[in-house]
Amino acid sequence: MGQKVLVIGSGAREHAIAHALQRGGSVEEVTVAPGNPGMELDGIRTTHIAQSNHAALIDFMKDNGYDWAFVGPEVPLIEGIVDDFAAAGLKAFGPNRAAAQIEGSKDFAKQLMERHGIPTAAYATFDALEPAVAYVREHGAPIVVKADGLAAGKGVTVAMDVETAVDALDDIFVDHRFGNAGAKVVIEDFLEGQEFSLMSFVNGTEFWPMPISQDHKRAYDGDEGPNTGGMGAYSPVPQIPQSVVDEAIETIVRPTVQAMADEGTPFTGILYAGLIATADGPKVIEFNARFGDPETEVVLPKLTSDLATGISAILDGETPEFTWDDDRVTLGVVLAADGYPTNVVKGAKIPAIDVDEDSHVYYAGVAKDEAGELVASSGRVLFVETSAPTIKDAQDKVYAIIDALPTEGMFYRHDIGFKALK
Ligand code: AMP
Ligand code: GLY
């Protein structure tokens, strides 16, 4: 009998996790809670339980004989879902509440890095407007202002002049734009270089890095427009040399895993290091306590070992094995609803999308209308991923699929991967 696994979350990331679990071979049944109706096109089950309803998720696991859960998004992790599952005698893969602070509080992460000499931008933390403004005026621009808590990627202002930074501080402290998330603010030095994402499986003391990837956070072509959750990704990132990745593993991932263990908050789960390759070596922009979205949708398709076997080994205290296809490039593009990220217009019709066996569609913000047809129901609607021998080939292939679709009511970037081709 194979394993039964519950995936918690509803986006394209969770679709990619569920799909990877399903194709690995050792899983008999995957259910996603709450999931979305697009996942059903892959034969993935969904159940209408909110990710915040820990008690109902626990009941589902027990009633249906599920072996373990994979927690996709950060919010349930930060709210302690792994602790609640453990208290109920159930296994969930992800950090507990204490370890999830590495994402939940930028101040926690910055202090940890400072104590352990992990390279990141110099910073200061403030809980009131006036000293924060004074610091910005003294320091000058460019400078970066970050709301301390979770703000869904929208709490960061990269200010190229002092007045923009002061406006951002006003938003946080005077207009309370981020509510509690803005009760504290981190102000840090501006770092220059290419960003990349380095994710690792972690078992508390050891880690297994994945191939690196690069997200595209701005809404429009050429990195214009507002910050989003991410508009497309590809892997690997050839302009980041392997020596920089190796340096990041030794100077960032290893000491961070060690520091969390040494300080009594060992991290188990997926540690996402958002890095920037500066002239001074790789530095941390942010840590996340989970798989990245959309990075996961281009990284997991490269996994050649069985995801469920690897994770259950970690959950059982054994040594996991993860192997990757390093020969092919994966690249994918988000279709977003018009107006995303500020004023999402829902209801766009989702076309049927035919893809070859090297490509896949991962669904996110989709719902069924009264006629049972899929329509857009939130900002990021779906993700089309493909693999090919080169980045250019992968781009050509993915845009041949997307450009042929009726995408009225949605938009997408036309240049995913452009930094690798410059
Ligand atoms: P975060 O939410 O911390 O990932 O920040 C969102 C985006 O802001 C990042 O992806 C970077 O593009 C940019 N950013 C954050 N911190 C810095 C920094 N210290 N220097 C330059 N850019 C930054
Ligand atoms: N793609 C960035 C993130 O998942 O936070």
mmCIF file of N, CA, C and O in Angstrom, residues 313-359:
data_model
loop_
_atom_site.group_PDB
_atom_site.id
_atom_site.type_symbol
_atom_site.label_atom_id
_atom_site.label_comp_id
_atom_site.label_asym_id
_atom_site.label_seq_id
_atom_site.Cartn_x
_atom_site.Cartn_y
_atom_site.Cartn_z
ATOM 1 N N ALA A 313 11.299 10.067 4.573
ATOM 2 C CA ALA A 313 12.563 9.729 5.244
ATOM 3 C C ALA A 313 12.903 10.817 6.273
ATOM 4 O O ALA A 313 13.253 10.514 7.421
ATOM 5 N N ILE A 314 12.795 12.068 5.871
ATOM 6 C CA ILE A 314 13.098 13.150 6.818
ATOM 7 C C ILE A 314 12.156 13.086 8.018
ATOM 8 O O ILE A 314 12.582 13.184 9.172
ATOM 9 N N LEU A 315 10.874 12.885 7.752
ATOM 10 C CA LEU A 315 9.896 12.845 8.853
ATOM 11 C C LEU A 315 10.168 11.671 9.798
ATOM 12 O O LEU A 315 9.840 11.738 10.986
ATOM 13 N N ASP A 316 10.783 10.596 9.275
ATOM 14 C CA ASP A 316 11.082 9.425 10.096
ATOM 15 C C ASP A 316 12.492 9.445 10.672
ATOM 16 O O ASP A 316 12.947 8.450 11.251
ATOM 17 N N GLY A 317 13.211 10.569 10.479
ATOM 18 C CA GLY A 317 14.549 10.672 11.042
ATOM 19 C C GLY A 317 15.593 9.884 10.268
ATOM 20 O O GLY A 317 16.673 9.580 10.781
ATOM 21 N N GLU A 318 15.276 9.530 9.021
ATOM 22 C CA GLU A 318 16.254 8.808 8.194
ATOM 23 C C GLU A 318 16.874 9.759 7.182
ATOM 24 O O GLU A 318 16.416 10.879 7.016
ATOM 25 N N THR A 319 17.928 9.268 6.482
ATOM 26 C CA THR A 319 18.602 10.122 5.504
ATOM 27 C C THR A 319 17.882 10.041 4.166
ATOM 28 O O THR A 319 17.747 8.953 3.599
ATOM 29 N N PRO A 320 17.399 11.161 3.661
ATOM 30 C CA PRO A 320 16.672 11.138 2.394
ATOM 31 C C PRO A 320 17.624 11.162 1.205
ATOM 32 O O PRO A 320 18.812 11.457 1.361
ATOM 33 N N GLU A 321 17.083 10.856 0.020
ATOM 34 C CA GLU A 321 17.875 11.025 -1.193
ATOM 35 C C GLU A 321 17.056 11.851 -2.174
ATOM 36 O O GLU A 321 15.861 11.595 -2.376
ATOM 37 N N PHE A 322 17.685 12.877 -2.739
ATOM 38 C CA PHE A 322 17.027 13.676 -3.771
ATOM 39 C C PHE A 322 17.960 13.754 -4.971
ATOM 40 O O PHE A 322 19.135 14.100 -4.809
ATOM 41 N N THR A 323 17.473 13.415 -6.154
ATOM 42 C CA THR A 323 18.303 13.534 -7.360
ATOM 43 C C THR A 323 17.560 14.392 -8.387
ATOM 44 O O THR A 323 16.326 14.469 -8.384
ATOM 45 N N TRP A 324 18.349 15.054 -9.247
ATOM 46 C CA TRP A 324 17.804 16.069 -10.142
ATOM 47 C C TRP A 324 18.273 15.857 -11.563
ATOM 48 O O TRP A 324 19.383 15.398 -11.799
ATOM 49 N N ASP A 325 17.431 16.261 -12.507
ATOM 50 C CA ASP A 325 17.829 16.339 -13.910
ATOM 51 C C ASP A 325 18.467 17.702 -14.126
ATOM 52 O O ASP A 325 17.775 18.718 -14.196
ATOM 53 N N ASP A 326 19.791 17.728 -14.196
ATOM 54 C CA ASP A 326 20.494 19.006 -14.332
ATOM 55 C C ASP A 326 20.754 19.373 -15.791
ATOM 56 O O ASP A 326 21.383 20.383 -16.080
ATOM 57 N N ASP A 327 20.293 18.533 -16.717
ATOM 58 C CA ASP A 327 20.616 18.774 -18.125
ATOM 59 C C ASP A 327 19.638 19.710 -18.815
ATOM 60 O O ASP A 327 19.995 20.382 -19.760
ATOM 61 N N ARG A 328 18.406 19.708 -18.355
ATOM 62 C CA ARG A 328 17.393 20.493 -19.060
ATOM 63 C C ARG A 328 17.054 21.776 -18.308
ATOM 64 O O ARG A 328 17.205 21.863 -17.097
ATOM 65 N N VAL A 329 16.600 22.749 -19.080
ATOM 66 C CA VAL A 329 16.145 24.012 -18.521
ATOM 67 C C VAL A 329 14.633 23.926 -18.334
ATOM 68 O O VAL A 329 13.933 23.425 -19.211
ATOM 69 N N THR A 330 14.127 24.413 -17.209
ATOM 70 C CA THR A 330 12.682 24.553 -17.049
ATOM 71 C C THR A 330 12.368 26.039 -16.968
ATOM 72 O O THR A 330 13.144 26.826 -16.398
ATOM 73 N N LEU A 331 11.250 26.427 -17.534
ATOM 74 C CA LEU A 331 10.874 27.840 -17.561
ATOM 75 C C LEU A 331 9.355 27.909 -17.593
ATOM 76 O O LEU A 331 8.703 27.094 -18.246
ATOM 77 N N GLY A 332 8.803 28.873 -16.884
ATOM 78 C CA GLY A 332 7.350 28.986 -16.866
ATOM 79 C C GLY A 332 6.878 30.405 -16.645
ATOM 80 O O GLY A 332 7.602 31.253 -16.130
ATOM 81 N N VAL A 333 5.647 30.628 -17.074
ATOM 82 C CA VAL A 333 5.064 31.969 -17.123
ATOM 83 C C VAL A 333 3.718 31.961 -16.404
ATOM 84 O O VAL A 333 2.909 31.058 -16.605
ATOM 85 N N VAL A 334 3.487 32.985 -15.589
ATOM 86 C CA VAL A 334 2.206 33.158 -14.883
ATOM 87 C C VAL A 334 1.217 33.888 -15.789
ATOM 88 O O VAL A 334 1.573 34.909 -16.383
ATOM 89 N N LEU A 335 0.021 33.360 -15.888
ATOM 90 C CA LEU A 335 -1.096 34.143 -16.434
ATOM 91 C C LEU A 335 -1.810 34.761 -15.233
ATOM 92 O O LEU A 335 -2.253 34.035 -14.341
ATOM 93 N N ALA A 336 -1.898 36.098 -15.235
ATOM 94 C CA ALA A 336 -2.516 36.801 -14.110
ATOM 95 C C ALA A 336 -3.793 37.479 -14.576
ATOM 96 O O ALA A 336 -3.941 37.811 -15.761
ATOM 97 N N ALA A 337 -4.708 37.675 -13.643
ATOM 98 C CA ALA A 337 -5.959 38.374 -13.968
ATOM 99 C C ALA A 337 -5.660 39.852 -14.181
ATOM 100 O O ALA A 337 -4.805 40.425 -13.485
ATOM 101 N N ASP A 338 -6.356 40.470 -15.121
ATOM 102 C CA ASP A 338 -6.189 41.908 -15.349
ATOM 103 C C ASP A 338 -6.287 42.645 -14.016
ATOM 104 O O ASP A 338 -7.100 42.310 -13.160
ATOM 105 N N GLY A 339 -5.458 43.664 -13.870
ATOM 106 C CA GLY A 339 -5.512 44.483 -12.661
ATOM 107 C C GLY A 339 -4.590 44.010 -11.552
ATOM 108 O O GLY A 339 -4.283 44.766 -10.639
ATOM 109 N N TYR A 340 -4.140 42.723 -11.606
ATOM 110 C CA TYR A 340 -3.218 42.208 -10.593
ATOM 111 C C TYR A 340 -1.945 43.069 -10.595
ATOM 112 O O TYR A 340 -1.488 43.438 -11.667
ATOM 113 N N PRO A 341 -1.346 43.435 -9.469
ATOM 114 C CA PRO A 341 -1.665 42.997 -8.108
ATOM 115 C C PRO A 341 -2.592 43.944 -7.327
ATOM 116 O O PRO A 341 -2.913 43.639 -6.188
ATOM 117 N N THR A 342 -3.028 45.050 -7.934
ATOM 118 C CA THR A 342 -3.750 46.034 -7.104
ATOM 119 C C THR A 342 -5.266 45.865 -7.150
ATOM 120 O O THR A 342 -5.919 45.828 -6.109
ATOM 121 N N ASN A 343 -5.846 45.773 -8.366
ATOM 122 C CA ASN A 343 -7.320 45.708 -8.485
ATOM 123 C C ASN A 343 -7.700 44.548 -9.388
ATOM 124 O O ASN A 343 -8.059 44.733 -10.545
ATOM 125 N N VAL A 344 -7.668 43.352 -8.822
ATOM 126 C CA VAL A 344 -7.870 42.150 -9.620
ATOM 127 C C VAL A 344 -9.289 42.103 -10.181
ATOM 128 O O VAL A 344 -10.258 42.283 -9.444
ATOM 129 N N VAL A 345 -9.409 41.875 -11.488
ATOM 130 C CA VAL A 345 -10.712 41.681 -12.126
ATOM 131 C C VAL A 345 -10.916 40.183 -12.302
ATOM 132 O O VAL A 345 -10.195 39.524 -13.063
ATOM 133 N N LYS A 346 -11.894 39.635 -11.576
ATOM 134 C CA LYS A 346 -12.137 38.184 -11.646
ATOM 135 C C LYS A 346 -13.048 37.838 -12.813
ATOM 136 O O LYS A 346 -13.689 38.716 -13.372
ATOM 137 N N GLY A 347 -13.136 36.564 -13.110
ATOM 138 C CA GLY A 347 -14.160 36.090 -14.041
ATOM 139 C C GLY A 347 -13.676 35.760 -15.442
ATOM 140 O O GLY A 347 -14.450 35.231 -16.240
ATOM 141 N N ALA A 348 -12.395 36.044 -15.769
ATOM 142 C CA ALA A 348 -11.912 35.694 -17.111
ATOM 143 C C ALA A 348 -12.075 34.189 -17.337
ATOM 144 O O ALA A 348 -11.854 33.382 -16.423
ATOM 145 N N LYS A 349 -12.471 33.825 -18.556
ATOM 146 C CA LYS A 349 -12.634 32.406 -18.877
ATOM 147 C C LYS A 349 -11.261 31.755 -19.039
ATOM 148 O O LYS A 349 -10.379 32.313 -19.686
ATOM 149 N N ILE A 350 -11.111 30.563 -18.512
ATOM 150 C CA ILE A 350 -9.845 29.844 -18.634
ATOM 151 C C ILE A 350 -9.952 28.903 -19.834
ATOM 152 O O ILE A 350 -10.787 28.004 -19.829
ATOM 153 N N PRO A 351 -9.100 29.101 -20.836
ATOM 154 C CA PRO A 351 -9.179 28.216 -22.001
ATOM 155 C C PRO A 351 -8.628 26.831 -21.677
ATOM 156 O O PRO A 351 -7.845 26.673 -20.747
ATOM 157 N N ALA A 352 -9.036 25.843 -22.447
ATOM 158 C CA ALA A 352 -8.391 24.526 -22.354
ATOM 159 C C ALA A 352 -6.974 24.691 -22.903
ATOM 160 O O ALA A 352 -6.764 25.408 -23.877
ATOM 161 N N ILE A 353 -6.001 24.095 -22.243
ATOM 162 C CA ILE A 353 -4.611 24.265 -22.669
ATOM 163 C C ILE A 353 -4.014 22.895 -22.928
ATOM 164 O O ILE A 353 -3.871 22.087 -22.015
ATOM 165 N N ASP A 354 -3.675 22.660 -24.192
ATOM 166 C CA ASP A 354 -3.062 21.384 -24.580
ATOM 167 C C ASP A 354 -1.555 21.524 -24.544
ATOM 168 O O ASP A 354 -1.015 22.421 -25.173
ATOM 169 N N VAL A 355 -0.875 20.636 -23.851
ATOM 170 C CA VAL A 355 0.591 20.729 -23.826
ATOM 171 C C VAL A 355 1.198 19.352 -24.065
ATOM 172 O O VAL A 355 0.540 18.331 -23.869
ATOM 173 N N ASP A 356 2.461 19.340 -24.487
ATOM 174 C CA ASP A 356 3.146 18.066 -24.717
ATOM 175 C C ASP A 356 3.640 17.497 -23.385
ATOM 176 O O ASP A 356 3.450 18.096 -22.336
ATOM 177 N N GLU A 357 4.283 16.341 -23.443
ATOM 178 C CA GLU A 357 4.649 15.676 -22.179
ATOM 179 C C GLU A 357 5.781 16.383 -21.434
ATOM 180 O O GLU A 357 6.013 16.089 -20.264
ATOM 181 N N ASP A 358 6.495 17.308 -22.096
ATOM 182 C CA ASP A 358 7.541 18.078 -21.410
ATOM 183 C C ASP A 358 7.013 19.376 -20.813
ATOM 184 O O ASP A 358 7.797 20.200 -20.340
ATOM 185 N N SER A 359 5.719 19.591 -20.887
ATOM 186 C CA SER A 359 5.154 20.841 -20.385
ATOM 187 C C SER A 359 4.023 20.516 -19.416
ATOM 188 O O SER A 359 3.484 19.410 -19.418
#
